[in-house]
Amino acid sequence: MNKPAKLRSVNSSAADGQMMYSLVRAAHVLESRLEEALEEVGLSLAKFGALSHLVKEGEPLSLSECAMKMTCVRSNVTQLVDRLEADGLVRRVEDPEDRRAVRAVVTALGKERHAAGARQVEKVQAEFAKTISGTDRNALERVLSALR
Amino acid sequence: MNKPAKLRSVNSSAADGQMMYSLVRAAHVLESRLEEALEEVGLSLAKFGALSHLVKEGEPLSLSECAMKMTCVRSNVTQLVDRLEADGLVRRVEDPEDRRAVRAVVTALGKERHAAGARQVEKVQAEFAKTISGTDRNALERVLSALR
DNA sequence: GCGGGTTTATTCATATATGAATATTATAGT
DNA sequence: ACTATAATATTCATATATGAATAAACCCGC
Protein backbone atom coordinates (compact mmCIF):
# COMPACT_ATOMS: atom_id res chain seq x y z
CA MET A 1 0.00 0.00 0.00
CA ASN A 2 1.23 3.51 -0.77
CA LYS A 3 1.49 6.12 1.86
CA PRO A 4 -0.86 9.10 1.50
CA ALA A 5 0.66 11.84 -0.60
CA LYS A 6 0.98 14.07 2.42
CA LEU A 7 3.19 11.64 4.22
CA ARG A 8 5.07 10.85 1.06
CA SER A 9 6.25 14.44 0.80
CA VAL A 10 7.37 14.58 4.40
CA ASN A 11 10.11 12.68 6.14
CA SER A 12 11.51 11.27 2.92
CA SER A 13 15.07 12.48 3.04
CA ALA A 14 16.38 8.93 2.65
CA ALA A 15 14.39 8.51 -0.56
CA ASP A 16 15.55 11.91 -1.70
CA GLY A 17 19.07 10.87 -1.03
CA GLN A 18 18.59 7.97 -3.37
CA MET A 19 17.08 10.33 -5.91
CA MET A 20 19.99 12.67 -5.67
CA TYR A 21 22.31 9.81 -6.47
CA SER A 22 19.96 8.61 -9.20
CA LEU A 23 20.03 12.02 -10.77
CA VAL A 24 23.81 12.09 -10.77
CA ARG A 25 23.99 8.54 -12.13
CA ALA A 26 21.43 9.30 -14.84
CA ALA A 27 23.46 12.28 -15.94
CA HIS A 28 26.56 10.10 -16.14
CA VAL A 29 24.68 7.64 -18.30
CA LEU A 30 23.64 10.43 -20.63
CA GLU A 31 27.18 11.76 -20.77
CA SER A 32 28.47 8.31 -21.65
CA ARG A 33 25.97 8.04 -24.47
CA LEU A 34 26.99 11.44 -25.76
CA GLU A 35 30.69 10.59 -25.53
CA GLU A 36 30.08 7.35 -27.36
CA ALA A 37 28.07 9.01 -30.12
CA LEU A 38 30.60 11.81 -30.52
CA GLU A 39 33.51 9.42 -30.59
CA GLU A 40 32.20 8.16 -33.92
CA VAL A 41 33.03 11.52 -35.47
CA GLY A 42 36.28 12.02 -33.57
CA LEU A 43 35.03 14.36 -30.88
CA SER A 44 34.76 14.31 -27.11
CA LEU A 45 31.96 16.00 -25.21
CA ALA A 46 34.38 18.66 -24.00
CA LYS A 47 35.60 19.39 -27.51
CA PHE A 48 32.09 19.43 -28.91
CA GLY A 49 30.99 21.80 -26.17
CA ALA A 50 33.76 24.25 -26.92
CA LEU A 51 33.10 24.10 -30.68
CA SER A 52 29.39 24.65 -30.05
CA HIS A 53 29.98 27.89 -28.21
CA LEU A 54 32.39 29.12 -30.86
CA VAL A 55 30.10 28.20 -33.75
CA LYS A 56 27.06 29.65 -32.04
CA GLU A 57 28.84 32.91 -31.33
CA GLY A 58 29.96 33.16 -34.93
CA GLU A 59 33.07 35.13 -34.05
CA PRO A 60 36.35 34.45 -32.25
CA LEU A 61 36.01 34.13 -28.49
CA SER A 62 38.75 34.87 -26.04
CA LEU A 63 39.74 31.93 -23.92
CA SER A 64 38.32 33.67 -20.86
CA GLU A 65 34.98 34.05 -22.57
CA CYS A 66 35.12 30.37 -23.48
CA ALA A 67 35.79 29.47 -19.88
CA MET A 68 32.82 31.50 -18.71
CA LYS A 69 30.48 29.98 -21.28
CA MET A 70 31.69 26.50 -20.43
CA THR A 71 31.57 27.27 -16.69
CA CYS A 72 35.04 25.97 -16.13
CA VAL A 73 38.41 27.30 -15.18
CA ARG A 74 40.67 29.08 -17.65
CA SER A 75 43.55 26.65 -17.40
CA ASN A 76 41.16 23.99 -18.57
CA VAL A 77 40.37 25.96 -21.70
CA THR A 78 44.04 26.50 -22.40
CA GLN A 79 44.57 22.75 -22.54
CA LEU A 80 41.34 22.05 -24.41
CA VAL A 81 42.26 24.60 -27.08
CA ASP A 82 45.72 23.02 -27.27
CA ARG A 83 44.07 19.74 -28.20
CA LEU A 84 41.55 21.33 -30.53
CA GLU A 85 44.38 23.15 -32.25
CA ALA A 86 46.33 19.91 -32.55
CA ASP A 87 43.23 18.41 -34.20
CA GLY A 88 43.08 21.35 -36.60
CA LEU A 89 39.59 22.30 -35.46
CA VAL A 90 40.49 25.66 -33.98
CA ARG A 91 43.20 28.28 -34.38
CA ARG A 92 44.57 30.76 -31.88
CA VAL A 93 44.68 34.37 -33.04
CA GLU A 94 45.85 37.39 -31.14
CA ASP A 95 43.45 40.10 -30.19
CA PRO A 96 44.45 43.51 -31.61
CA GLU A 97 42.27 45.26 -29.00
CA ASP A 98 43.84 43.62 -26.00
CA ARG A 99 47.31 42.23 -26.21
CA ARG A 100 46.78 39.98 -23.21
CA ALA A 101 43.91 38.15 -24.87
CA VAL A 102 44.02 35.15 -27.18
CA ARG A 103 40.98 34.33 -29.24
CA ALA A 104 39.94 30.95 -30.61
CA VAL A 105 38.73 30.71 -34.21
CA VAL A 106 36.93 27.68 -35.60
CA THR A 107 38.52 26.36 -38.79
CA ALA A 108 36.52 25.05 -41.74
CA LEU A 109 37.32 21.53 -40.57
CA GLY A 110 36.14 22.54 -37.12
CA LYS A 111 32.78 23.67 -38.52
CA GLU A 112 32.33 20.42 -40.41
CA ARG A 113 33.25 18.40 -37.37
CA HIS A 114 30.87 20.36 -35.20
CA ALA A 115 28.02 19.78 -37.65
CA ALA A 116 28.76 16.05 -37.65
CA GLY A 117 28.84 16.12 -33.86
CA ALA A 118 25.53 17.95 -33.72
CA ARG A 119 23.91 15.22 -35.82
CA GLN A 120 25.25 12.61 -33.42
CA VAL A 121 23.97 14.54 -30.41
CA GLU A 122 20.55 14.84 -31.98
CA LYS A 123 20.31 11.08 -32.17
CA VAL A 124 20.99 10.80 -28.45
CA GLN A 125 18.46 13.54 -27.79
CA ALA A 126 15.81 11.71 -29.79
CA GLU A 127 16.50 8.58 -27.78
CA PHE A 128 16.29 10.58 -24.57
CA ALA A 129 13.01 12.21 -25.62
CA LYS A 130 11.43 8.81 -26.05
CA THR A 131 12.13 7.91 -22.44
CA ILE A 132 10.22 10.91 -21.09
CA SER A 133 6.48 11.09 -21.02
CA GLY A 134 4.71 14.38 -21.59
CA THR A 135 3.59 14.82 -18.00
CA ASP A 136 6.98 13.98 -16.58
CA ARG A 137 8.55 16.53 -18.89
CA ASN A 138 7.10 19.45 -16.97
CA ALA A 139 7.96 18.08 -13.57
CA LEU A 140 11.51 17.46 -14.72
CA GLU A 141 11.76 21.01 -16.01
CA ARG A 142 10.70 22.39 -12.64
CA VAL A 143 13.18 20.24 -10.73
CA LEU A 144 16.08 21.01 -13.01
CA SER A 145 15.45 24.74 -13.12
CA ALA A 146 15.66 24.75 -9.32
CA LEU A 147 19.21 23.43 -9.57
CA ARG A 148 21.31 26.20 -11.06
CA MET B 1 -0.59 30.97 -24.01
CA ASN B 2 0.53 27.39 -23.53
CA LYS B 3 0.22 24.82 -26.22
CA PRO B 4 -2.30 22.03 -25.52
CA ALA B 5 -0.67 19.14 -23.69
CA LYS B 6 -0.99 16.93 -26.71
CA LEU B 7 1.11 19.23 -28.83
CA ARG B 8 3.47 19.80 -25.98
CA SER B 9 4.39 16.13 -25.88
CA VAL B 10 4.93 15.95 -29.63
CA ASN B 11 7.55 17.60 -31.74
CA SER B 12 9.53 18.79 -28.77
CA SER B 13 12.96 17.33 -29.44
CA ALA B 14 14.57 20.76 -29.26
CA ALA B 15 13.11 21.31 -25.80
CA ASP B 16 14.15 17.82 -24.83
CA GLY B 17 17.64 18.61 -26.00
CA GLN B 18 17.68 21.53 -23.61
CA MET B 19 16.38 19.27 -20.89
CA MET B 20 19.05 16.72 -21.52
CA TYR B 21 21.67 19.40 -21.05
CA SER B 22 19.79 20.75 -18.02
CA LEU B 23 19.85 17.33 -16.45
CA VAL B 24 23.58 17.00 -16.97
CA ARG B 25 24.19 20.50 -15.68
CA ALA B 26 21.97 19.92 -12.65
CA ALA B 27 23.93 16.80 -11.81
CA HIS B 28 27.17 18.75 -12.05
CA VAL B 29 25.77 21.33 -9.67
CA LEU B 30 24.86 18.60 -7.21
CA GLU B 31 28.28 17.04 -7.54
CA SER B 32 29.92 20.38 -6.86
CA ARG B 33 27.85 20.81 -3.73
CA LEU B 34 28.80 17.35 -2.57
CA GLU B 35 32.48 17.94 -3.32
CA GLU B 36 32.35 21.21 -1.44
CA ALA B 37 30.63 19.67 1.57
CA LEU B 38 32.99 16.71 1.65
CA GLU B 39 36.05 18.89 1.31
CA GLU B 40 35.30 20.23 4.78
CA VAL B 41 36.09 16.82 6.22
CA GLY B 42 39.01 16.10 3.90
CA LEU B 43 37.24 13.85 1.42
CA SER B 44 36.46 13.95 -2.27
CA LEU B 45 33.33 12.47 -3.77
CA ALA B 46 35.36 9.64 -5.29
CA LYS B 47 36.99 8.82 -1.96
CA PHE B 48 33.71 9.01 -0.10
CA GLY B 49 32.08 6.73 -2.64
CA ALA B 50 34.76 4.10 -2.27
CA LEU B 51 34.63 4.30 1.52
CA SER B 52 30.84 4.00 1.43
CA HIS B 53 30.94 0.73 -0.46
CA LEU B 54 33.61 -0.67 1.84
CA VAL B 55 31.81 0.40 5.02
CA LYS B 56 28.46 -0.83 3.76
CA GLU B 57 29.90 -4.21 2.83
CA GLY B 58 31.49 -4.54 6.26
CA GLU B 59 34.30 -6.72 4.97
CA PRO B 60 37.34 -6.26 2.74
CA LEU B 61 36.51 -5.90 -0.96
CA SER B 62 38.83 -6.83 -3.76
CA LEU B 63 39.71 -3.95 -6.02
CA SER B 64 37.77 -5.59 -8.84
CA GLU B 65 34.68 -5.74 -6.67
CA CYS B 66 35.19 -2.08 -5.81
CA ALA B 67 35.43 -1.22 -9.49
CA MET B 68 32.17 -3.03 -10.21
CA LYS B 69 30.33 -1.37 -7.37
CA MET B 70 31.65 2.01 -8.41
CA THR B 71 30.98 1.28 -12.08
CA CYS B 72 34.41 2.32 -13.12
CA VAL B 73 37.52 0.77 -14.51
CA ARG B 74 39.97 -1.15 -12.37
CA SER B 75 42.96 1.06 -13.02
CA ASN B 76 40.93 3.88 -11.57
CA VAL B 77 40.44 1.96 -8.34
CA THR B 78 44.13 1.16 -8.16
CA GLN B 79 44.93 4.87 -8.11
CA LEU B 80 42.06 5.78 -5.81
CA VAL B 81 43.15 3.16 -3.28
CA ASP B 82 46.70 4.50 -3.58
CA ARG B 83 45.43 7.88 -2.47
CA LEU B 84 43.14 6.46 0.23
CA GLU B 85 46.06 4.45 1.54
CA ALA B 86 48.25 7.55 1.55
CA ASP B 87 45.53 9.25 3.60
CA GLY B 88 45.51 6.32 6.02
CA LEU B 89 41.82 5.62 5.38
CA VAL B 90 42.27 2.22 3.81
CA ARG B 91 44.83 -0.59 3.87
CA ARG B 92 45.66 -3.16 1.21
CA VAL B 93 45.68 -6.76 2.38
CA GLU B 94 46.36 -9.85 0.36
CA ASP B 95 43.65 -12.38 -0.23
CA PRO B 96 44.59 -15.84 1.07
CA GLU B 97 41.97 -17.43 -1.20
CA ASP B 98 43.24 -15.88 -4.41
CA ARG B 99 46.81 -14.76 -4.66
CA ARG B 100 46.07 -12.47 -7.59
CA ALA B 101 43.56 -10.45 -5.60
CA VAL B 102 44.19 -7.47 -3.34
CA ARG B 103 41.51 -6.45 -0.89
CA ALA B 104 40.91 -3.01 0.59
CA VAL B 105 40.20 -2.71 4.31
CA VAL B 106 38.85 0.44 5.93
CA THR B 107 40.92 1.63 8.85
CA ALA B 108 39.47 3.08 12.05
CA LEU B 109 40.34 6.52 10.75
CA GLY B 110 38.61 5.59 7.51
CA LYS B 111 35.43 4.70 9.35
CA GLU B 112 35.47 7.98 11.27
CA ARG B 113 36.09 9.94 8.12
CA HIS B 114 33.31 8.15 6.32
CA ALA B 115 30.87 8.91 9.12
CA ALA B 116 31.86 12.57 8.98
CA GLY B 117 31.40 12.51 5.21
CA ALA B 118 27.98 10.91 5.55
CA ARG B 119 26.88 13.74 7.84
CA GLN B 120 28.05 16.27 5.25
CA VAL B 121 26.24 14.44 2.46
CA GLU B 122 23.05 14.38 4.50
CA LYS B 123 23.11 18.15 4.68
CA VAL B 124 23.29 18.39 0.92
CA GLN B 125 20.49 15.84 0.62
CA ALA B 126 18.29 17.84 2.95
CA GLU B 127 18.93 20.93 0.85
CA PHE B 128 18.13 18.97 -2.30
CA ALA B 129 14.93 17.57 -0.80
CA LYS B 130 13.67 21.07 -0.16
CA THR B 131 13.92 21.94 -3.85
CA ILE B 132 11.64 19.08 -4.89
CA SER B 133 7.90 19.16 -4.44
CA GLY B 134 6.00 16.01 -3.62
CA THR B 135 4.38 15.66 -7.01
CA ASP B 136 7.60 16.26 -8.91
CA ARG B 137 9.28 13.61 -6.83
CA ASN B 138 7.36 10.80 -8.50
CA ALA B 139 7.87 12.13 -11.99
CA LEU B 140 11.57 12.49 -11.36
CA GLU B 141 11.73 8.93 -10.11
CA ARG B 142 10.13 7.64 -13.29
CA VAL B 143 12.46 9.60 -15.51
CA LEU B 144 15.59 8.63 -13.66
CA SER B 145 14.71 4.96 -13.44
CA ALA B 146 14.39 4.94 -17.24
CA LEU B 147 18.03 6.00 -17.47
CA ARG B 148 20.10 3.05 -16.30
C1' DG C 1 49.64 -32.40 -14.99
C1' DC C 2 49.63 -28.93 -18.34
C1' DG C 3 48.58 -25.53 -21.92
C1' DG C 4 45.57 -22.11 -23.24
C1' DG C 5 42.39 -18.82 -22.09
C1' DT C 6 40.69 -15.87 -18.20
C1' DT C 7 41.01 -12.89 -14.27
C1' DT C 8 43.81 -10.14 -11.10
C1' DA C 9 46.17 -5.82 -10.18
C1' DT C 10 49.44 -2.64 -11.83
C1' DT C 11 51.68 0.62 -15.00
C1' DC C 12 51.59 3.80 -18.74
C1' DA C 13 49.72 7.25 -21.89
C1' DT C 14 46.18 10.26 -22.32
C1' DA C 15 41.91 13.38 -21.48
C1' DT C 16 39.50 16.24 -18.51
C1' DA C 17 39.19 19.20 -14.61
C1' DT C 18 40.81 22.21 -10.67
C1' DG C 19 43.62 25.67 -8.28
C1' DA C 20 48.09 28.01 -7.32
C1' DA C 21 51.85 30.51 -9.19
C1' DT C 22 53.75 33.34 -12.85
C1' DA C 23 54.36 36.82 -16.46
C1' DT C 24 52.38 40.12 -19.35
C1' DT C 25 49.24 43.74 -20.29
C1' DA C 26 45.32 47.03 -18.98
C1' DT C 27 43.23 50.21 -16.17
C1' DA C 28 42.13 53.19 -12.08
C1' DG C 29 43.31 56.40 -8.70
C1' DT C 30 46.22 59.79 -7.33
C1' DA D 1 52.88 59.89 -15.40
C1' DC D 2 53.18 56.35 -11.93
C1' DT D 3 51.75 53.06 -8.99
C1' DA D 4 48.59 49.76 -7.37
C1' DT D 5 45.22 46.62 -8.76
C1' DA D 6 42.99 43.69 -11.94
C1' DA D 7 42.60 40.71 -15.85
C1' DT D 8 44.89 37.88 -19.44
C1' DA D 9 46.81 33.30 -20.71
C1' DT D 10 50.05 29.90 -19.51
C1' DT D 11 52.48 26.45 -16.66
C1' DC D 12 52.68 23.29 -12.90
C1' DA D 13 51.03 19.95 -9.51
C1' DT D 14 47.37 17.21 -8.59
C1' DA D 15 42.82 14.39 -8.83
C1' DT D 16 39.84 11.72 -11.42
C1' DA D 17 38.76 8.83 -15.22
C1' DT D 18 39.63 5.70 -19.34
C1' DG D 19 41.82 2.07 -22.07
C1' DA D 20 45.94 -0.60 -23.63
C1' DA D 21 49.75 -3.33 -22.29
C1' DT D 22 51.93 -6.26 -18.87
C1' DA D 23 52.79 -9.86 -15.32
C1' DA D 24 51.12 -12.96 -12.10
C1' DA D 25 47.89 -16.39 -10.66
C1' DC D 26 43.78 -19.11 -11.55
C1' DC D 27 41.00 -22.71 -13.85
C1' DC D 28 39.18 -25.80 -17.45
C1' DG D 29 39.45 -29.48 -20.75
C1' DC D 30 42.16 -32.78 -22.13
PDB file of C-alpha atoms in Angstrom, chain B:
ATOM      1  CA  MET B   1      -0.588  30.968 -24.007  1.00  0.00           C
ATOM      2  CA  ASN B   2       0.525  27.392 -23.529  1.00  0.00           C
ATOM      3  CA  LYS B   3       0.216  24.820 -26.219  1.00  0.00           C
ATOM      4  CA  PRO B   4      -2.298  22.028 -25.517  1.00  0.00           C
ATOM      5  CA  ALA B   5      -0.673  19.140 -23.688  1.00  0.00           C
ATOM      6  CA  LYS B   6      -0.989  16.929 -26.714  1.00  0.00           C
ATOM      7  CA  LEU B   7       1.114  19.231 -28.834  1.00  0.00           C
ATOM      8  CA  ARG B   8       3.475  19.795 -25.983  1.00  0.00           C
ATOM      9  CA  SER B   9       4.391  16.133 -25.883  1.00  0.00           C
ATOM     10  CA  VAL B  10       4.932  15.947 -29.635  1.00  0.00           C
ATOM     11  CA  ASN B  11       7.552  17.603 -31.741  1.00  0.00           C
ATOM     12  CA  SER B  12       9.532  18.789 -28.771  1.00  0.00           C
ATOM     13  CA  SER B  13      12.957  17.330 -29.439  1.00  0.00           C
ATOM     14  CA  ALA B  14      14.570  20.756 -29.257  1.00  0.00           C
ATOM     15  CA  ALA B  15      13.110  21.310 -25.799  1.00  0.00           C
ATOM     16  CA  ASP B  16      14.151  17.821 -24.827  1.00  0.00           C
ATOM     17  CA  GLY B  17      17.640  18.612 -26.000  1.00  0.00           C
ATOM     18  CA  GLN B  18      17.681  21.534 -23.615  1.00  0.00           C
ATOM     19  CA  MET B  19      16.379  19.273 -20.891  1.00  0.00           C
ATOM     20  CA  MET B  20      19.048  16.717 -21.523  1.00  0.00           C
ATOM     21  CA  TYR B  21      21.670  19.403 -21.051  1.00  0.00           C
ATOM     22  CA  SER B  22      19.792  20.753 -18.024  1.00  0.00           C
ATOM     23  CA  LEU B  23      19.845  17.333 -16.455  1.00  0.00           C
ATOM     24  CA  VAL B  24      23.579  17.001 -16.974  1.00  0.00           C
ATOM     25  CA  ARG B  25      24.187  20.504 -15.682  1.00  0.00           C
ATOM     26  CA  ALA B  26      21.969  19.925 -12.646  1.00  0.00           C
ATOM     27  CA  ALA B  27      23.929  16.797 -11.813  1.00  0.00           C
ATOM     28  CA  HIS B  28      27.171  18.753 -12.050  1.00  0.00           C
ATOM     29  CA  VAL B  29      25.766  21.334  -9.673  1.00  0.00           C
ATOM     30  CA  LEU B  30      24.857  18.602  -7.205  1.00  0.00           C
ATOM     31  CA  GLU B  31      28.281  17.041  -7.537  1.00  0.00           C
ATOM     32  CA  SER B  32      29.920  20.384  -6.861  1.00  0.00           C
ATOM     33  CA  ARG B  33      27.847  20.813  -3.727  1.00  0.00           C
ATOM     34  CA  LEU B  34      28.797  17.351  -2.572  1.00  0.00           C
ATOM     35  CA  GLU B  35      32.479  17.943  -3.323  1.00  0.00           C
ATOM     36  CA  GLU B  36      32.353  21.211  -1.436  1.00  0.00           C
ATOM     37  CA  ALA B  37      30.630  19.673   1.572  1.00  0.00           C
ATOM     38  CA  LEU B  38      32.994  16.712   1.654  1.00  0.00           C
ATOM     39  CA  GLU B  39      36.046  18.892   1.310  1.00  0.00           C
ATOM     40  CA  GLU B  40      35.300  20.233   4.783  1.00  0.00           C
ATOM     41  CA  VAL B  41      36.094  16.816   6.225  1.00  0.00           C
ATOM     42  CA  GLY B  42      39.009  16.104   3.905  1.00  0.00           C
ATOM     43  CA  LEU B  43      37.236  13.847   1.418  1.00  0.00           C
ATOM     44  CA  SER B  44      36.461  13.950  -2.271  1.00  0.00           C
ATOM     45  CA  LEU B  45      33.325  12.466  -3.771  1.00  0.00           C
ATOM     46  CA  ALA B  46      35.357   9.642  -5.286  1.00  0.00           C
ATOM     47  CA  LYS B  47      36.991   8.815  -1.964  1.00  0.00           C
ATOM     48  CA  PHE B  48      33.705   9.011  -0.096  1.00  0.00           C
ATOM     49  CA  GLY B  49      32.082   6.734  -2.642  1.00  0.00           C
ATOM     50  CA  ALA B  50      34.763   4.098  -2.272  1.00  0.00           C
ATOM     51  CA  LEU B  51      34.625   4.299   1.524  1.00  0.00           C
ATOM     52  CA  SER B  52      30.842   3.999   1.432  1.00  0.00           C
ATOM     53  CA  HIS B  53      30.943   0.728  -0.465  1.00  0.00           C
ATOM     54  CA  LEU B  54      33.609  -0.670   1.845  1.00  0.00           C
ATOM     55  CA  VAL B  55      31.805   0.405   5.016  1.00  0.00           C
ATOM     56  CA  LYS B  56      28.457  -0.834   3.756  1.00  0.00           C
ATOM     57  CA  GLU B  57      29.898  -4.206   2.826  1.00  0.00           C
ATOM     58  CA  GLY B  58      31.489  -4.542   6.259  1.00  0.00           C
ATOM     59  CA  GLU B  59      34.302  -6.718   4.968  1.00  0.00           C
ATOM     60  CA  PRO B  60      37.337  -6.259   2.738  1.00  0.00           C
ATOM     61  CA  LEU B  61      36.508  -5.901  -0.958  1.00  0.00           C
ATOM     62  CA  SER B  62      38.830  -6.831  -3.759  1.00  0.00           C
ATOM     63  CA  LEU B  63      39.714  -3.948  -6.016  1.00  0.00           C
ATOM     64  CA  SER B  64      37.774  -5.593  -8.841  1.00  0.00           C
ATOM     65  CA  GLU B  65      34.675  -5.739  -6.674  1.00  0.00           C
ATOM     66  CA  CYS B  66      35.194  -2.076  -5.811  1.00  0.00           C
ATOM     67  CA  ALA B  67      35.425  -1.216  -9.489  1.00  0.00           C
ATOM     68  CA  MET B  68      32.171  -3.033 -10.214  1.00  0.00           C
ATOM     69  CA  LYS B  69      30.333  -1.365  -7.368  1.00  0.00           C
ATOM     70  CA  MET B  70      31.650   2.009  -8.414  1.00  0.00           C
ATOM     71  CA  THR B  71      30.982   1.279 -12.083  1.00  0.00           C
ATOM     72  CA  CYS B  72      34.411   2.320 -13.115  1.00  0.00           C
ATOM     73  CA  VAL B  73      37.525   0.775 -14.513  1.00  0.00           C
ATOM     74  CA  ARG B  74      39.973  -1.154 -12.374  1.00  0.00           C
ATOM     75  CA  SER B  75      42.958   1.062 -13.024  1.00  0.00           C
ATOM     76  CA  ASN B  76      40.927   3.884 -11.571  1.00  0.00           C
ATOM     77  CA  VAL B  77      40.439   1.961  -8.339  1.00  0.00           C
ATOM     78  CA  THR B  78      44.133   1.165  -8.156  1.00  0.00           C
ATOM     79  CA  GLN B  79      44.928   4.871  -8.113  1.00  0.00           C
ATOM     80  CA  LEU B  80      42.062   5.784  -5.812  1.00  0.00           C
ATOM     81  CA  VAL B  81      43.147   3.160  -3.276  1.00  0.00           C
ATOM     82  CA  ASP B  82      46.699   4.498  -3.579  1.00  0.00           C
ATOM     83  CA  ARG B  83      45.434   7.878  -2.472  1.00  0.00           C
ATOM     84  CA  LEU B  84      43.140   6.461   0.225  1.00  0.00           C
ATOM     85  CA  GLU B  85      46.056   4.451   1.542  1.00  0.00           C
ATOM     86  CA  ALA B  86      48.255   7.548   1.552  1.00  0.00           C
ATOM     87  CA  ASP B  87      45.527   9.253   3.604  1.00  0.00           C
ATOM     88  CA  GLY B  88      45.509   6.318   6.021  1.00  0.00           C
ATOM     89  CA  LEU B  89      41.823   5.624   5.381  1.00  0.00           C
ATOM     90  CA  VAL B  90      42.273   2.222   3.814  1.00  0.00           C
ATOM     91  CA  ARG B  91      44.827  -0.589   3.869  1.00  0.00           C
ATOM     92  CA  ARG B  92      45.661  -3.158   1.208  1.00  0.00           C
ATOM     93  CA  VAL B  93      45.677  -6.765   2.380  1.00  0.00           C
ATOM     94  CA  GLU B  94      46.360  -9.852   0.358  1.00  0.00           C
ATOM     95  CA  ASP B  95      43.648 -12.378  -0.234  1.00  0.00           C
ATOM     96  CA  PRO B  96      44.591 -15.840   1.068  1.00  0.00           C
ATOM     97  CA  GLU B  97      41.967 -17.432  -1.202  1.00  0.00           C
ATOM     98  CA  ASP B  98      43.244 -15.885  -4.407  1.00  0.00           C
ATOM     99  CA  ARG B  99      46.806 -14.759  -4.664  1.00  0.00           C
ATOM    100  CA  ARG B 100      46.070 -12.471  -7.586  1.00  0.00           C
ATOM    101  CA  ALA B 101      43.561 -10.451  -5.601  1.00  0.00           C
ATOM    102  CA  VAL B 102      44.185  -7.469  -3.344  1.00  0.00           C
ATOM    103  CA  ARG B 103      41.507  -6.453  -0.891  1.00  0.00           C
ATOM    104  CA  ALA B 104      40.907  -3.007   0.586  1.00  0.00           C
ATOM    105  CA  VAL B 105      40.202  -2.712   4.314  1.00  0.00           C
ATOM    106  CA  VAL B 106      38.854   0.445   5.927  1.00  0.00           C
ATOM    107  CA  THR B 107      40.923   1.631   8.854  1.00  0.00           C
ATOM    108  CA  ALA B 108      39.474   3.080  12.049  1.00  0.00           C
ATOM    109  CA  LEU B 109      40.335   6.524  10.751  1.00  0.00           C
ATOM    110  CA  GLY B 110      38.615   5.594   7.508  1.00  0.00           C
ATOM    111  CA  LYS B 111      35.427   4.703   9.350  1.00  0.00           C
ATOM    112  CA  GLU B 112      35.470   7.976  11.267  1.00  0.00           C
ATOM    113  CA  ARG B 113      36.090   9.938   8.124  1.00  0.00           C
ATOM    114  CA  HIS B 114      33.314   8.155   6.323  1.00  0.00           C
ATOM    115  CA  ALA B 115      30.872   8.911   9.122  1.00  0.00           C
ATOM    116  CA  ALA B 116      31.856  12.571   8.980  1.00  0.00           C
ATOM    117  CA  GLY B 117      31.402  12.508   5.212  1.00  0.00           C
ATOM    118  CA  ALA B 118      27.983  10.908   5.551  1.00  0.00           C
ATOM    119  CA  ARG B 119      26.877  13.744   7.836  1.00  0.00           C
ATOM    120  CA  GLN B 120      28.046  16.268   5.250  1.00  0.00           C
ATOM    121  CA  VAL B 121      26.236  14.439   2.463  1.00  0.00           C
ATOM    122  CA  GLU B 122      23.048  14.378   4.496  1.00  0.00           C
ATOM    123  CA  LYS B 123      23.111  18.147   4.682  1.00  0.00           C
ATOM    124  CA  VAL B 124      23.287  18.392   0.918  1.00  0.00           C
ATOM    125  CA  GLN B 125      20.490  15.841   0.623  1.00  0.00           C
ATOM    126  CA  ALA B 126      18.293  17.844   2.950  1.00  0.00           C
ATOM    127  CA  GLU B 127      18.934  20.925   0.849  1.00  0.00           C
ATOM    128  CA  PHE B 128      18.130  18.969  -2.299  1.00  0.00           C
ATOM    129  CA  ALA B 129      14.930  17.571  -0.797  1.00  0.00           C
ATOM    130  CA  LYS B 130      13.674  21.067  -0.155  1.00  0.00           C
ATOM    131  CA  THR B 131      13.921  21.939  -3.847  1.00  0.00           C
ATOM    132  CA  ILE B 132      11.638  19.080  -4.892  1.00  0.00           C
ATOM    133  CA  SER B 133       7.903  19.163  -4.442  1.00  0.00           C
ATOM    134  CA  GLY B 134       5.998  16.010  -3.620  1.00  0.00           C
ATOM    135  CA  THR B 135       4.377  15.664  -7.013  1.00  0.00           C
ATOM    136  CA  ASP B 136       7.605  16.261  -8.909  1.00  0.00           C
ATOM    137  CA  ARG B 137       9.282  13.607  -6.825  1.00  0.00           C
ATOM    138  CA  ASN B 138       7.361  10.798  -8.499  1.00  0.00           C
ATOM    139  CA  ALA B 139       7.866  12.128 -11.993  1.00  0.00           C
ATOM    140  CA  LEU B 140      11.568  12.487 -11.357  1.00  0.00           C
ATOM    141  CA  GLU B 141      11.735   8.925 -10.105  1.00  0.00           C
ATOM    142  CA  ARG B 142      10.131   7.641 -13.289  1.00  0.00           C
ATOM    143  CA  VAL B 143      12.455   9.605 -15.514  1.00  0.00           C
ATOM    144  CA  LEU B 144      15.586   8.635 -13.659  1.00  0.00           C
ATOM    145  CA  SER B 145      14.707   4.958 -13.444  1.00  0.00           C
ATOM    146  CA  ALA B 146      14.387   4.942 -17.235  1.00  0.00           C
ATOM    147  CA  LEU B 147      18.031   5.997 -17.470  1.00  0.00           C
ATOM    148  CA  ARG B 148      20.102   3.053 -16.296  1.00  0.00           C
TER     149      ARG B 148
END
